[in-house]
């Protein structure tokens, strides 16, 4: 039985999609079967694997709104063991269209539950909002990874996300857990970054991943090339950091079991 993990933070620009792409690639390289669910209308997790989202016949939108079977929309990546359930700009209107659906918070959960038999990890790249699609993602998930930078505004906004997780846990998904807080775009040369890193560790303790994703230009270049860093430049710090993260995640799961 696989595990569904949402990557969520209502603050944009914290490396959420970059983490999704590169963590998925690293897990696949470690011989885990992985599905990326692109739940963001910007579709960056899809284009980050070279998918031309404009030419897609089907996407997550048709599955959420019209009940299309996920297998009809899922795209195979160039990596073995790694598939993408792509997004499309049409997803922008999905939240309004879903308002009249029965159990509208559970639509994505119903789509993904059968896929847990097929994949070891299903990673949901959430949009930078706390709207109905993100609520669907958290309701469908076993756990959530929260990526954020070591800066004041990132720390300031985290309480709103934690409150949303608390509400979803109490009303929609009692099994939802925080997988961990992930420090991204970290620059150890900056005193303020080190200060906030220590503050984050003090606040969240064991929930903070040991792995830190350092600021790395190769991650940006890889995204622009439509490939994960592992395929773009395997010995880059970006690729190495995400491989460490994948190993840490697998080890945490093994210890739980």
CSV table of N, CA and C in Angstrom, one decimal, residues 56-216:
chain,number,residue,atom,x,y,z
A,56,UNK,N,-2.1,18.8,-24.0
A,56,UNK,CA,-2.7,17.7,-23.3
A,56,UNK,C,-4.2,17.5,-23.7
A,57,UNK,N,-4.6,16.3,-23.9
A,57,UNK,CA,-6.0,16.0,-24.2
A,57,UNK,C,-6.8,15.9,-22.8
A,58,UNK,N,-6.1,15.3,-21.8
A,58,UNK,CA,-6.7,15.2,-20.5
A,58,UNK,C,-5.8,15.6,-19.4
A,59,UNK,N,-6.3,16.0,-18.3
A,59,UNK,CA,-5.6,16.4,-17.2
A,59,UNK,C,-6.3,16.1,-15.9
A,60,UNK,N,-5.8,16.5,-14.8
A,60,UNK,CA,-6.5,16.3,-13.5
A,60,UNK,C,-7.8,17.0,-13.5
A,61,UNK,N,-8.0,18.1,-14.3
A,61,UNK,CA,-9.2,18.8,-14.3
A,61,UNK,C,-10.4,17.9,-14.7
A,62,UNK,N,-10.2,17.2,-15.8
A,62,UNK,CA,-11.3,16.3,-16.3
A,62,UNK,C,-11.6,15.2,-15.3
A,63,UNK,N,-10.6,14.8,-14.5
A,63,UNK,CA,-10.9,13.8,-13.5
A,63,UNK,C,-11.7,14.3,-12.3
A,64,UNK,N,-11.3,15.5,-11.9
A,64,UNK,CA,-12.0,16.1,-10.8
A,64,UNK,C,-13.5,16.5,-11.2
A,65,UNK,N,-13.6,17.1,-12.3
A,65,UNK,CA,-15.0,17.6,-12.7
A,65,UNK,C,-15.8,16.6,-13.5
A,66,UNK,N,-15.3,15.8,-14.3
A,66,UNK,CA,-16.0,14.9,-15.2
A,66,UNK,C,-15.9,13.5,-14.8
A,67,UNK,N,-15.1,13.2,-13.8
A,67,UNK,CA,-15.0,11.8,-13.4
A,67,UNK,C,-14.1,10.9,-14.2
A,68,UNK,N,-13.3,11.5,-15.1
A,68,UNK,CA,-12.4,10.8,-15.9
A,68,UNK,C,-11.5,9.9,-15.1
A,69,UNK,N,-11.3,8.7,-15.5
A,69,UNK,CA,-10.4,7.8,-14.7
A,69,UNK,C,-9.0,8.3,-14.8
A,70,UNK,N,-8.2,8.4,-13.7
A,70,UNK,CA,-6.9,9.0,-13.7
A,70,UNK,C,-6.0,8.3,-14.7
A,71,UNK,N,-6.1,7.0,-14.9
A,71,UNK,CA,-5.2,6.3,-15.9
A,71,UNK,C,-5.3,6.9,-17.3
A,72,UNK,N,-6.5,7.5,-17.6
A,72,UNK,CA,-6.6,8.1,-18.9
A,72,UNK,C,-5.9,9.4,-19.1
A,73,UNK,N,-5.5,10.0,-18.0
A,73,UNK,CA,-4.8,11.3,-18.0
A,73,UNK,C,-3.3,11.2,-17.6
A,74,UNK,N,-2.9,10.1,-16.9
A,74,UNK,CA,-1.6,10.0,-16.4
A,74,UNK,C,-0.6,9.8,-17.5
A,75,UNK,N,0.5,10.5,-17.4
A,75,UNK,CA,1.6,10.5,-18.4
A,75,UNK,C,2.8,9.9,-17.8
A,76,UNK,N,3.5,9.0,-18.6
A,76,UNK,CA,4.7,8.4,-18.2
A,76,UNK,C,5.9,9.4,-18.4
A,77,UNK,N,6.8,9.5,-17.5
A,77,UNK,CA,8.0,10.3,-17.6
A,77,UNK,C,9.1,9.5,-18.3
A,78,UNK,N,10.2,10.2,-18.5
A,78,UNK,CA,11.4,9.5,-19.1
A,78,UNK,C,12.1,8.7,-18.1
A,79,UNK,N,11.7,8.8,-16.8
A,79,UNK,CA,12.3,8.0,-15.8
A,79,UNK,C,11.4,6.7,-15.5
A,80,UNK,N,12.1,5.6,-15.4
A,80,UNK,CA,11.4,4.4,-15.0
A,80,UNK,C,10.7,4.7,-13.6
A,81,UNK,N,9.6,4.1,-13.4
A,81,UNK,CA,8.9,4.2,-12.1
A,81,UNK,C,8.3,5.5,-11.7
A,82,UNK,N,8.3,6.5,-12.7
A,82,UNK,CA,7.8,7.8,-12.3
A,82,UNK,C,6.8,8.3,-13.4
A,83,UNK,N,5.5,8.5,-12.9
A,83,UNK,CA,4.4,9.0,-13.7
A,83,UNK,C,4.0,10.4,-13.2
A,84,UNK,N,3.2,11.1,-14.1
A,84,UNK,CA,2.7,12.4,-13.7
A,84,UNK,C,1.2,12.5,-14.1
A,85,UNK,N,0.4,12.9,-13.1
A,85,UNK,CA,-1.0,13.2,-13.3
A,85,UNK,C,-1.0,14.7,-13.5
A,86,UNK,N,-1.0,15.1,-14.8
A,86,UNK,CA,-0.7,16.5,-15.1
A,86,UNK,C,-1.9,17.5,-14.8
A,87,UNK,N,-1.5,18.8,-14.8
A,87,UNK,CA,-2.5,19.8,-14.5
A,87,UNK,C,-2.6,20.6,-15.8
A,88,UNK,N,-3.5,21.6,-15.7
A,88,UNK,CA,-3.9,22.5,-16.9
A,88,UNK,C,-4.4,23.8,-16.3
A,89,UNK,N,-4.3,24.8,-17.1
A,89,UNK,CA,-4.9,26.1,-16.6
A,89,UNK,C,-6.4,26.1,-16.3
A,90,UNK,N,-7.1,25.1,-17.0
A,90,UNK,CA,-8.5,24.9,-16.7
A,90,UNK,C,-8.8,24.7,-15.2
A,91,UNK,N,-7.8,24.2,-14.5
A,91,UNK,CA,-8.0,23.9,-13.1
A,91,UNK,C,-8.3,25.1,-12.3
A,92,UNK,N,-8.0,26.3,-12.8
A,92,UNK,CA,-8.4,27.6,-12.2
A,92,UNK,C,-9.9,27.6,-11.8
A,93,UNK,N,-10.7,27.1,-12.7
A,93,UNK,CA,-12.2,27.2,-12.5
A,93,UNK,C,-12.8,26.0,-11.8
A,94,UNK,N,-11.9,25.1,-11.5
A,94,UNK,CA,-12.4,23.8,-10.9
A,94,UNK,C,-13.1,24.0,-9.5
A,95,UNK,N,-12.5,24.9,-8.7
A,95,UNK,CA,-13.0,25.1,-7.4
A,95,UNK,C,-14.5,25.6,-7.4
A,96,UNK,N,-14.8,26.5,-8.3
A,96,UNK,CA,-16.2,27.0,-8.5
A,96,UNK,C,-17.1,25.8,-8.9
A,97,UNK,N,-16.6,25.1,-9.9
A,97,UNK,CA,-17.4,24.0,-10.5
A,97,UNK,C,-17.6,22.9,-9.4
A,98,UNK,N,-16.7,22.7,-8.5
A,98,UNK,CA,-16.8,21.6,-7.5
A,98,UNK,C,-17.8,22.0,-6.3
A,99,UNK,N,-18.2,23.3,-6.2
A,99,UNK,CA,-18.9,23.7,-5.1
A,99,UNK,C,-20.3,22.9,-5.0
A,100,UNK,N,-20.8,22.5,-6.1
A,100,UNK,CA,-22.1,21.8,-6.0
A,100,UNK,C,-22.0,20.3,-6.0
A,101,UNK,N,-20.8,19.8,-5.9
A,101,UNK,CA,-20.6,18.3,-5.8
A,101,UNK,C,-20.8,17.8,-4.4
A,102,UNK,N,-21.4,16.6,-4.3
A,102,UNK,CA,-21.5,16.0,-3.0
A,102,UNK,C,-20.1,15.6,-2.5
A,103,UNK,N,-19.9,15.9,-1.2
A,103,UNK,CA,-18.6,15.6,-0.5
A,103,UNK,C,-17.5,16.1,-1.4
A,104,UNK,N,-17.6,17.4,-1.7
A,104,UNK,CA,-16.6,18.0,-2.6
A,104,UNK,C,-15.2,18.0,-2.1
A,105,UNK,N,-15.0,17.9,-0.8
A,105,UNK,CA,-13.7,17.9,-0.2
A,105,UNK,C,-13.0,16.5,-0.4
A,106,UNK,N,-13.8,15.5,-0.8
A,106,UNK,CA,-13.2,14.1,-1.0
A,106,UNK,C,-13.1,13.7,-2.4
A,107,UNK,N,-13.3,14.6,-3.4
A,107,UNK,CA,-13.2,14.2,-4.8
A,107,UNK,C,-11.8,13.6,-5.1
A,108,UNK,N,-10.8,14.3,-4.8
A,108,UNK,CA,-9.4,13.9,-5.1
A,108,UNK,C,-9.1,12.6,-4.3
A,109,UNK,N,-9.5,12.5,-3.1
A,109,UNK,CA,-9.2,11.3,-2.3
A,109,UNK,C,-9.8,10.1,-3.0
A,110,UNK,N,-11.0,10.2,-3.5
A,110,UNK,CA,-11.7,9.1,-4.2
A,110,UNK,C,-10.9,8.7,-5.5
A,111,UNK,N,-10.3,9.6,-6.1
A,111,UNK,CA,-9.5,9.4,-7.4
A,111,UNK,C,-8.2,8.6,-7.0
A,112,UNK,N,-7.6,9.0,-5.9
A,112,UNK,CA,-6.3,8.6,-5.7
A,112,UNK,C,-6.2,7.3,-4.9
A,113,UNK,N,-7.2,7.0,-4.1
A,113,UNK,CA,-7.2,5.8,-3.2
A,113,UNK,C,-6.9,4.5,-4.0
A,114,UNK,N,-7.5,4.3,-5.1
A,114,UNK,CA,-7.2,3.1,-5.9
A,114,UNK,C,-5.8,3.0,-6.4
A,115,UNK,N,-5.2,4.2,-6.5
A,115,UNK,CA,-3.8,4.2,-7.1
A,115,UNK,C,-2.7,3.9,-6.0
A,116,UNK,N,-3.1,3.8,-4.8
A,116,UNK,CA,-2.2,3.5,-3.7
A,116,UNK,C,-1.7,2.1,-3.8
A,117,UNK,N,-2.4,1.2,-4.5
A,117,UNK,CA,-2.0,-0.1,-4.8
A,117,UNK,C,-0.9,-0.2,-5.8
A,118,UNK,N,-0.8,0.8,-6.7
A,118,UNK,CA,0.1,0.8,-7.8
A,118,UNK,C,1.4,1.6,-7.5
A,119,UNK,N,1.4,2.6,-6.6
A,119,UNK,CA,2.6,3.4,-6.4
A,119,UNK,C,3.0,3.3,-4.9
A,120,UNK,N,4.3,3.4,-4.7
A,120,UNK,CA,4.9,3.5,-3.4
A,120,UNK,C,4.6,4.9,-2.8
A,121,UNK,N,4.8,5.9,-3.6
A,121,UNK,CA,4.6,7.3,-3.2
A,121,UNK,C,3.8,8.0,-4.2
A,122,UNK,N,2.8,8.8,-3.7
A,122,UNK,CA,2.0,9.7,-4.5
A,122,UNK,C,2.3,11.1,-3.9
A,123,UNK,N,2.9,12.0,-4.7
A,123,UNK,CA,3.3,13.3,-4.2
A,123,UNK,C,2.3,14.3,-4.9
A,124,UNK,N,1.6,15.1,-4.1
A,124,UNK,CA,0.7,16.1,-4.6
A,124,UNK,C,1.3,17.5,-4.5
A,125,UNK,N,1.5,18.1,-5.6
A,125,UNK,CA,2.1,19.5,-5.6
A,125,UNK,C,0.9,20.4,-5.5
A,126,UNK,N,0.7,21.1,-4.4
A,126,UNK,CA,-0.4,21.9,-4.1
A,126,UNK,C,-0.2,23.4,-4.6
A,127,UNK,N,-1.2,24.1,-4.9
A,127,UNK,CA,-1.1,25.5,-5.3
A,127,UNK,C,-0.8,26.3,-4.1
A,128,UNK,N,-0.3,27.5,-4.3
A,128,UNK,CA,0.0,28.4,-3.2
A,128,UNK,C,-1.2,29.1,-2.7
A,129,UNK,N,-2.2,28.3,-2.2
A,129,UNK,CA,-3.4,28.8,-1.6
A,129,UNK,C,-4.0,27.8,-0.7
A,130,UNK,N,-5.0,28.2,0.1
A,130,UNK,CA,-5.7,27.2,0.9
A,130,UNK,C,-7.1,27.0,0.5
A,131,UNK,N,-7.3,27.0,-0.8
A,131,UNK,CA,-8.6,26.8,-1.4
A,131,UNK,C,-9.1,25.4,-1.5
A,132,UNK,N,-10.2,25.2,-2.2
A,132,UNK,CA,-10.8,23.8,-2.2
A,132,UNK,C,-9.9,22.7,-2.8
A,133,UNK,N,-9.1,23.1,-3.8
A,133,UNK,CA,-8.2,22.0,-4.3
A,133,UNK,C,-7.2,21.6,-3.3
A,134,UNK,N,-6.6,22.6,-2.6
A,134,UNK,CA,-5.6,22.2,-1.6
A,134,UNK,C,-6.3,21.5,-0.4
A,135,UNK,N,-7.5,21.9,-0.1
A,135,UNK,CA,-8.3,21.1,1.0
A,135,UNK,C,-8.5,19.7,0.5
A,136,UNK,N,-8.8,19.5,-0.8
A,136,UNK,CA,-8.9,18.1,-1.4
A,136,UNK,C,-7.6,17.4,-1.2
A,137,UNK,N,-6.5,18.0,-1.5
A,137,UNK,CA,-5.2,17.4,-1.5
A,137,UNK,C,-4.9,16.9,-0.1
A,138,UNK,N,-5.1,17.8,0.9
A,138,UNK,CA,-4.9,17.4,2.3
A,138,UNK,C,-5.8,16.4,2.8
A,139,UNK,N,-7.0,16.4,2.3
A,139,UNK,CA,-8.0,15.4,2.7
A,139,UNK,C,-7.6,14.0,2.2
A,140,UNK,N,-7.0,14.0,1.0
A,140,UNK,CA,-6.6,12.8,0.3
A,140,UNK,C,-5.3,12.2,0.9
A,141,UNK,N,-4.5,13.0,1.6
A,141,UNK,CA,-3.1,12.6,2.0
A,141,UNK,C,-3.0,11.9,3.3
A,142,UNK,N,-2.0,11.1,3.4
A,142,UNK,CA,-1.6,10.5,4.6
A,142,UNK,C,-0.7,11.5,5.5
A,143,UNK,N,0.0,12.3,4.8
A,143,UNK,CA,0.9,13.3,5.5
A,143,UNK,C,1.2,14.5,4.6
A,144,UNK,N,1.8,15.5,5.2
A,144,UNK,CA,2.1,16.7,4.4
A,144,UNK,C,3.5,17.1,4.7
A,145,UNK,N,4.3,17.4,3.6
A,145,UNK,CA,5.6,18.1,3.8
A,145,UNK,C,5.4,19.6,3.6
A,146,UNK,N,6.0,20.4,4.5
A,146,UNK,CA,5.8,21.8,4.4
A,146,UNK,C,7.2,22.4,4.1
A,147,UNK,N,7.4,22.8,2.8
A,147,UNK,CA,8.7,23.5,2.5
A,147,UNK,C,8.6,25.0,2.8
A,148,UNK,N,9.7,25.5,3.4
A,148,UNK,CA,9.7,27.0,3.5
A,148,UNK,C,11.1,27.5,3.7
A,149,UNK,N,11.2,28.8,3.4
A,149,UNK,CA,12.5,29.4,3.5
A,149,UNK,C,12.8,29.9,4.9
A,150,UNK,N,14.0,30.2,5.2
A,150,UNK,CA,14.4,30.8,6.5
A,150,UNK,C,14.3,32.3,6.4
A,151,UNK,N,13.1,32.8,6.4
A,151,UNK,CA,12.9,34.2,6.4
A,151,UNK,C,11.6,34.6,7.2
A,152,UNK,N,11.5,35.8,7.6
A,152,UNK,CA,10.4,36.2,8.5
A,152,UNK,C,9.0,35.9,8.0
A,153,UNK,N,8.7,36.3,6.7
A,153,UNK,CA,7.4,36.1,6.2
A,153,UNK,C,6.9,34.7,6.1
A,154,UNK,N,7.9,33.8,5.8
A,154,UNK,CA,7.6,32.4,5.7
A,154,UNK,C,7.2,31.8,7.1
A,155,UNK,N,7.9,32.2,8.1
A,155,UNK,CA,7.6,31.8,9.4
A,155,UNK,C,6.3,32.4,9.9
A,156,UNK,N,6.0,33.6,9.5
A,156,UNK,CA,4.8,34.3,10.0
A,156,UNK,C,3.5,33.6,9.4
A,157,UNK,N,3.6,33.2,8.2
A,157,UNK,CA,2.4,32.6,7.5
A,157,UNK,C,2.2,31.1,7.9
A,158,UNK,N,3.1,30.5,8.5
A,158,UNK,CA,3.0,29.1,8.8
A,158,UNK,C,1.8,28.7,9.7
A,159,UNK,N,1.4,29.7,10.6
A,159,UNK,CA,0.4,29.4,11.5
A,159,UNK,C,-1.0,29.2,10.8
A,160,UNK,N,-1.2,29.9,9.7
A,160,UNK,CA,-2.4,29.7,9.0
A,160,UNK,C,-2.5,28.3,8.4
A,161,UNK,N,-1.4,27.9,7.8
A,161,UNK,CA,-1.4,26.5,7.2
A,161,UNK,C,-1.6,25.4,8.3
A,162,UNK,N,-0.9,25.6,9.5
A,162,UNK,CA,-1.1,24.7,10.6
A,162,UNK,C,-2.5,24.6,11.1
A,163,UNK,N,-3.1,25.8,11.1
A,163,UNK,CA,-4.5,25.8,11.5
A,163,UNK,C,-5.4,25.1,10.5
A,164,UNK,N,-5.2,25.3,9.2
A,164,UNK,CA,-5.9,24.6,8.2
A,164,UNK,C,-5.7,23.1,8.3
A,165,UNK,N,-4.5,22.6,8.6
A,165,UNK,CA,-4.2,21.2,8.8
A,165,UNK,C,-5.0,20.7,10.0
A,166,UNK,N,-5.0,21.5,11.0
A,166,UNK,CA,-5.7,21.1,12.3
A,166,UNK,C,-7.2,20.9,12.0
A,167,UNK,N,-7.8,21.8,11.2
A,167,UNK,CA,-9.2,21.8,10.9
A,167,UNK,C,-9.5,20.5,10.1
A,168,UNK,N,-8.7,20.3,9.0
A,168,UNK,CA,-8.9,19.1,8.2
A,168,UNK,C,-8.8,17.8,8.9
A,169,UNK,N,-7.8,17.8,9.8
A,169,UNK,CA,-7.6,16.6,10.7
A,169,UNK,C,-8.8,16.3,11.6
A,170,UNK,N,-9.4,17.4,12.0
A,170,UNK,CA,-10.6,17.2,13.0
A,170,UNK,C,-11.9,16.9,12.2
A,171,UNK,N,-12.0,17.4,11.0
A,171,UNK,CA,-13.3,17.4,10.3
A,171,UNK,C,-13.3,16.5,9.1
A,172,UNK,N,-12.2,16.3,8.4
A,172,UNK,CA,-12.2,15.6,7.1
A,172,UNK,C,-11.3,14.4,7.0
A,173,UNK,N,-10.1,14.5,7.7
A,173,UNK,CA,-9.1,13.4,7.5
A,173,UNK,C,-8.3,13.3,8.8
A,174,UNK,N,-8.9,12.4,9.7
A,174,UNK,CA,-8.2,12.3,11.0
A,174,UNK,C,-6.9,11.6,11.0
A,175,UNK,N,-6.5,11.0,9.9
A,175,UNK,CA,-5.2,10.3,9.7
A,175,UNK,C,-4.1,11.2,9.2
A,176,UNK,N,-4.4,12.5,8.9
A,176,UNK,CA,-3.4,13.4,8.3
A,176,UNK,C,-2.3,13.8,9.4
A,177,UNK,N,-1.1,13.6,9.0
A,177,UNK,CA,0.0,13.9,9.9
A,177,UNK,C,1.0,14.8,9.1
A,178,UNK,N,1.8,15.6,9.9
A,178,UNK,CA,2.8,16.4,9.3
A,178,UNK,C,4.1,15.5,9.1
A,179,UNK,N,4.4,15.3,7.9
A,179,UNK,CA,5.6,14.5,7.6
A,179,UNK,C,6.9,15.2,8.0
A,180,UNK,N,6.9,16.5,7.8
A,180,UNK,CA,8.0,17.3,8.2
A,180,UNK,C,8.1,18.6,7.6
A,181,UNK,N,8.8,19.5,8.3
A,181,UNK,CA,9.1,20.9,7.7
A,181,UNK,C,10.5,20.8,7.0
A,182,UNK,N,10.5,21.3,5.8
A,182,UNK,CA,11.7,21.2,4.9
A,182,UNK,C,12.2,22.5,4.6
A,183,UNK,N,13.5,22.8,5.0
A,183,UNK,CA,14.1,24.1,4.7
A,183,UNK,C,14.6,24.1,3.3
A,184,UNK,N,14.2,25.0,2.5
A,184,UNK,CA,14.5,25.1,1.1
A,184,UNK,C,15.3,26.5,0.8
A,185,UNK,N,16.0,26.5,-0.3
A,185,UNK,CA,16.7,27.7,-0.7
A,185,UNK,C,17.6,28.3,0.4
A,186,UNK,N,18.2,27.4,1.1
A,186,UNK,CA,19.0,27.8,2.3
A,186,UNK,C,20.4,28.3,1.9
A,187,UNK,N,20.8,29.4,2.4
A,187,UNK,CA,22.1,30.0,2.2
A,187,UNK,C,22.8,30.2,3.5
A,188,UNK,N,23.7,29.3,3.9
A,188,UNK,CA,24.3,29.3,5.2
A,188,UNK,C,25.2,30.5,5.4
A,189,UNK,N,25.5,31.2,4.3
A,189,UNK,CA,26.4,32.4,4.5
A,189,UNK,C,25.6,33.6,5.1
A,190,UNK,N,24.3,33.5,5.1
A,190,UNK,CA,23.5,34.6,5.6
A,190,UNK,C,23.1,34.4,7.0
A,191,UNK,N,23.5,35.4,7.9
A,191,UNK,CA,23.2,35.2,9.3
A,191,UNK,C,21.7,35.1,9.6
A,192,UNK,N,20.9,35.9,8.9
A,192,UNK,CA,19.5,35.8,9.1
A,192,UNK,C,18.9,34.4,8.8
A,193,UNK,N,19.4,33.8,7.8
A,193,UNK,CA,19.0,32.4,7.4
A,193,UNK,C,19.3,31.4,8.5
A,194,UNK,N,20.5,31.6,9.1
A,194,UNK,CA,20.9,30.7,10.2
A,194,UNK,C,20.1,30.9,11.5
A,195,UNK,N,19.7,32.2,11.7
A,195,UNK,CA,18.9,32.5,12.8
A,195,UNK,C,17.5,31.9,12.7
A,196,UNK,N,16.9,32.0,11.5
A,196,UNK,CA,15.6,31.5,11.4
A,196,UNK,C,15.6,29.9,11.3
A,197,UNK,N,16.7,29.4,10.8
A,197,UNK,CA,16.9,27.9,10.8
A,197,UNK,C,16.9,27.4,12.3
A,198,UNK,N,17.6,28.1,13.1
A,198,UNK,CA,17.6,27.7,14.6
A,198,UNK,C,16.3,27.9,15.2
A,199,UNK,N,15.6,28.9,14.8
A,199,UNK,CA,14.2,29.2,15.4
A,199,UNK,C,13.2,28.1,14.9
A,200,UNK,N,13.3,27.7,13.7
A,200,UNK,CA,12.4,26.7,13.1
A,200,UNK,C,12.7,25.3,13.9
A,201,UNK,N,14.0,25.0,14.1
A,201,UNK,CA,14.3,23.8,14.8
A,201,UNK,C,13.8,23.8,16.2
A,202,UNK,N,13.9,25.0,16.8
A,202,UNK,CA,13.4,25.1,18.2
A,202,UNK,C,11.9,24.9,18.3
A,203,UNK,N,11.2,25.5,17.3
A,203,UNK,CA,9.7,25.5,17.4
A,203,UNK,C,9.2,24.1,17.0
A,204,UNK,N,9.8,23.4,16.0
A,204,UNK,CA,9.2,22.2,15.5
A,204,UNK,C,10.0,20.9,15.7
A,205,UNK,N,11.2,21.1,16.3
A,205,UNK,CA,12.1,20.0,16.8
A,205,UNK,C,12.2,18.9,15.8
A,206,UNK,N,11.7,17.7,16.2
A,206,UNK,CA,11.9,16.5,15.4
A,206,UNK,C,11.1,16.5,14.1
A,207,UNK,N,10.2,17.4,14.0
A,207,UNK,CA,9.4,17.5,12.7
A,207,UNK,C,10.2,18.2,11.6
A,208,UNK,N,11.3,18.7,11.9
A,208,UNK,CA,12.2,19.4,10.9
A,208,UNK,C,13.1,18.3,10.2
A,209,UNK,N,13.0,18.2,8.9
A,209,UNK,CA,13.9,17.2,8.2
A,209,UNK,C,15.3,17.6,8.5
A,210,UNK,N,16.2,16.5,8.7
A,210,UNK,CA,17.6,16.8,8.8
A,210,UNK,C,18.2,17.3,7.5
A,211,UNK,N,17.7,16.8,6.4
A,211,UNK,CA,18.1,17.3,5.1
A,211,UNK,C,17.7,18.7,4.9
A,212,UNK,N,18.6,19.5,4.4
A,212,UNK,CA,18.3,20.9,4.0
A,212,UNK,C,18.6,21.1,2.5
A,213,UNK,N,17.7,21.8,1.8
A,213,UNK,CA,17.8,22.0,0.4
A,213,UNK,C,18.5,23.4,0.2
A,214,UNK,N,19.8,23.3,-0.2
A,214,UNK,CA,20.5,24.6,-0.3
A,214,UNK,C,20.2,25.3,-1.6
A,215,UNK,N,20.4,26.6,-1.6
A,215,UNK,CA,20.1,27.4,-2.8
A,215,UNK,C,21.1,26.9,-3.9
A,216,UNK,N,20.6,26.6,-5.1
A,216,UNK,CA,21.5,26.0,-6.1
A,216,UNK,C,21.0,26.4,-7.5
